[in-house]
Short mmCIF file of C-alpha atoms in Angstrom, two decimals:
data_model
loop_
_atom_site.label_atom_id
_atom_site.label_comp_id
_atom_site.label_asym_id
_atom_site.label_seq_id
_atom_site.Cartn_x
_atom_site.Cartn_y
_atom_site.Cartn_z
CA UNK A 1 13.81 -4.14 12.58
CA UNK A 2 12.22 -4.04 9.09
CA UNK A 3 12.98 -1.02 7.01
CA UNK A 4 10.08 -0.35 4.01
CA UNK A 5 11.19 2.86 1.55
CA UNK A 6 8.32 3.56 -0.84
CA UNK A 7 9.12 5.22 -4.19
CA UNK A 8 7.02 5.94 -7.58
CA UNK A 9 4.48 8.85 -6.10
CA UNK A 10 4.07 12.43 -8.10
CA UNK A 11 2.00 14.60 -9.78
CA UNK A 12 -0.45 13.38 -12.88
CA UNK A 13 -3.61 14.84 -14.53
CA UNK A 14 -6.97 13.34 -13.76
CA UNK A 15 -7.27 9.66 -15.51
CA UNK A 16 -3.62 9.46 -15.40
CA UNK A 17 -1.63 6.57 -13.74
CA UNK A 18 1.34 5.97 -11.37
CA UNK A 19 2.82 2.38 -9.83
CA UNK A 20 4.19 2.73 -6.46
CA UNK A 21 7.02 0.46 -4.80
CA UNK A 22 8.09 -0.44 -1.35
CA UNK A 23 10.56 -2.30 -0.98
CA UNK A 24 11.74 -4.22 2.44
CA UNK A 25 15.00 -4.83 3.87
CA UNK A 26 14.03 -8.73 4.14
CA UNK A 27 11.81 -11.20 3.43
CA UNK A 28 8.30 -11.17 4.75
CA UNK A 29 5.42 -12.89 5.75
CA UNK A 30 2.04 -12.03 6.60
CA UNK A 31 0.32 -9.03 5.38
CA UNK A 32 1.77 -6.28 3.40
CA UNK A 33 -0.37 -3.31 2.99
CA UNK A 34 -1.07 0.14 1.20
CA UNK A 35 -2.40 3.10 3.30
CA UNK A 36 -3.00 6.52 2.53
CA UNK A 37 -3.76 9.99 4.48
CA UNK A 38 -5.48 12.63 2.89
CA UNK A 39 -4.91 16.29 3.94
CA UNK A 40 -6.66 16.55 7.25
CA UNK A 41 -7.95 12.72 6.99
CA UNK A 42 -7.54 9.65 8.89
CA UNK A 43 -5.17 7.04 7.32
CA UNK A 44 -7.12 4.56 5.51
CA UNK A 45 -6.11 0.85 3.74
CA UNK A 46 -6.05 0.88 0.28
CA UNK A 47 -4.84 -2.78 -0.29
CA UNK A 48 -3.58 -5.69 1.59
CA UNK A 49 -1.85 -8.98 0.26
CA UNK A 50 -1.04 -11.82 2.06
CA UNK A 51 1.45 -13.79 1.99
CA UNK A 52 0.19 -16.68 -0.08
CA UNK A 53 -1.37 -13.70 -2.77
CA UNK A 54 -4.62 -13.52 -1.14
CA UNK A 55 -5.85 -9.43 -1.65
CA UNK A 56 -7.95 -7.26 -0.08
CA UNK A 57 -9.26 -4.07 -1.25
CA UNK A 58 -10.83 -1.21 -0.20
CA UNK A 59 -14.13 -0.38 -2.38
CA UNK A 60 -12.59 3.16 -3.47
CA UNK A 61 -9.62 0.84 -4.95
CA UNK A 62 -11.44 -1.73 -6.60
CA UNK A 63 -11.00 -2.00 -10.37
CA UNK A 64 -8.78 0.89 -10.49
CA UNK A 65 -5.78 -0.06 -8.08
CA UNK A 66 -4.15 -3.21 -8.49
CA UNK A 67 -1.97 -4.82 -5.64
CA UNK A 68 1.20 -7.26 -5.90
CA UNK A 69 4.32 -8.01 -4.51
CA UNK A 70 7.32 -10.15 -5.72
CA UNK A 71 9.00 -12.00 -2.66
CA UNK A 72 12.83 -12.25 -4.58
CA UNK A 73 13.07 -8.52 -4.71
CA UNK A 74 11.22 -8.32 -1.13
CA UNK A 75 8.87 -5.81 -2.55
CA UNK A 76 5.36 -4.40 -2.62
CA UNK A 77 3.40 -2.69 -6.03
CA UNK A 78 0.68 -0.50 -6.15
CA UNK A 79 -0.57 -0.23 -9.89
CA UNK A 80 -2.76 2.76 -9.70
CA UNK A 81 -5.26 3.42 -12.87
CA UNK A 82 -7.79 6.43 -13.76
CA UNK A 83 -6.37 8.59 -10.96
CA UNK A 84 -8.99 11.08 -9.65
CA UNK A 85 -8.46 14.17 -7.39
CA UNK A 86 -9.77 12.39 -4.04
CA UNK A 87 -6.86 9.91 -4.67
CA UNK A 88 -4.79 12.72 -3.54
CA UNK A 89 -2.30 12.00 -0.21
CA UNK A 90 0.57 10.28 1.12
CA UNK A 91 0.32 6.55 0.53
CA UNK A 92 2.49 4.25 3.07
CA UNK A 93 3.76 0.88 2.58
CA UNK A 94 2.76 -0.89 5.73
CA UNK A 95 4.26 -4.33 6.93
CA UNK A 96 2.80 -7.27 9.81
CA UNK A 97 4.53 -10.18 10.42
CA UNK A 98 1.14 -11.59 11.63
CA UNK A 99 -1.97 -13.87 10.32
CA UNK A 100 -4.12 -12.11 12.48
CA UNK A 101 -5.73 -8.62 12.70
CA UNK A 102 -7.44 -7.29 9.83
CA UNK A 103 -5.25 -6.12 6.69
CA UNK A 104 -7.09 -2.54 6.39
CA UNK A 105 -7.13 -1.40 9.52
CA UNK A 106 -3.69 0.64 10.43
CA UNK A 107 -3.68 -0.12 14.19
CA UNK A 108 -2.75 -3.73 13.44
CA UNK A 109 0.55 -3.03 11.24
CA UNK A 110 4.01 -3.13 12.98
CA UNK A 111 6.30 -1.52 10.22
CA UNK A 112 5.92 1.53 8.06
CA UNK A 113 7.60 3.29 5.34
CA UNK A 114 8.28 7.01 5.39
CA UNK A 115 5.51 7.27 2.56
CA UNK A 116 5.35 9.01 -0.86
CA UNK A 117 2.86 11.85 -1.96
CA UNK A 118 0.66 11.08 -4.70
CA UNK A 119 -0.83 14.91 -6.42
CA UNK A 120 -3.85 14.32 -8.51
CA UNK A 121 -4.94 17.04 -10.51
CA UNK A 122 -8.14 17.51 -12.13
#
């Protein structure tokens, strides 16, 4: 059973930044992924890498959120830039020891962390 614990979330002004961690409890493979639920919203991918550093982003993230991961600390970053208000939520680490499936879609992830809330504020 992989554990993921997220960490890094909080509250910021507008234009502000945070860099959110997740770190595993071993080694992975696959596709490691960033979600995140807005108040009354559907969980939606934010950014996937694969295993080989191949990303994908969503087009909310691009050129503002920046995905990476280094394998010898088994962990996951989220570099998050110019913050705005609708980046408000609870963003999940989200782990599939898979090649398949595709890396923003939730449905296809195995392993989740307990998530950390991000508070934008305009």
């Amino acid at each position: 059973q992989v554990q993921l614990v997220e960490s890094g979330g909080g509250s910021v002004q507008a234009g502000g930044t945070l860099r959110l961690s997740c770190e595993a409890s071993q080694n992975f493979y696959g596709w490691m992924a960033w979600f995140r639920q807005a108040p009354g919203k559907e969980r939606e991918g934010v950014a996937a890498m694969f295993d080989n550093g191949d990303t994908q982003y969503s087009d909310f993230a691009k050129g503002r959120l920046t995905i990476s991961r280094d394998n010898a600390k088994h962990s996951l970053y989220l570099q998050m830039n110019s913050l705005k208000p609708e980046d408000t939520g609870v963003y999940y680490c989200a782990y599939k020891p898979s090649y398949s499936g595709r890396p923003l879609e939730a449905a296809a992830y195995n392993y989740w962390g307990q998530g950390t809330q991000v508070t934008v504020s305009s």
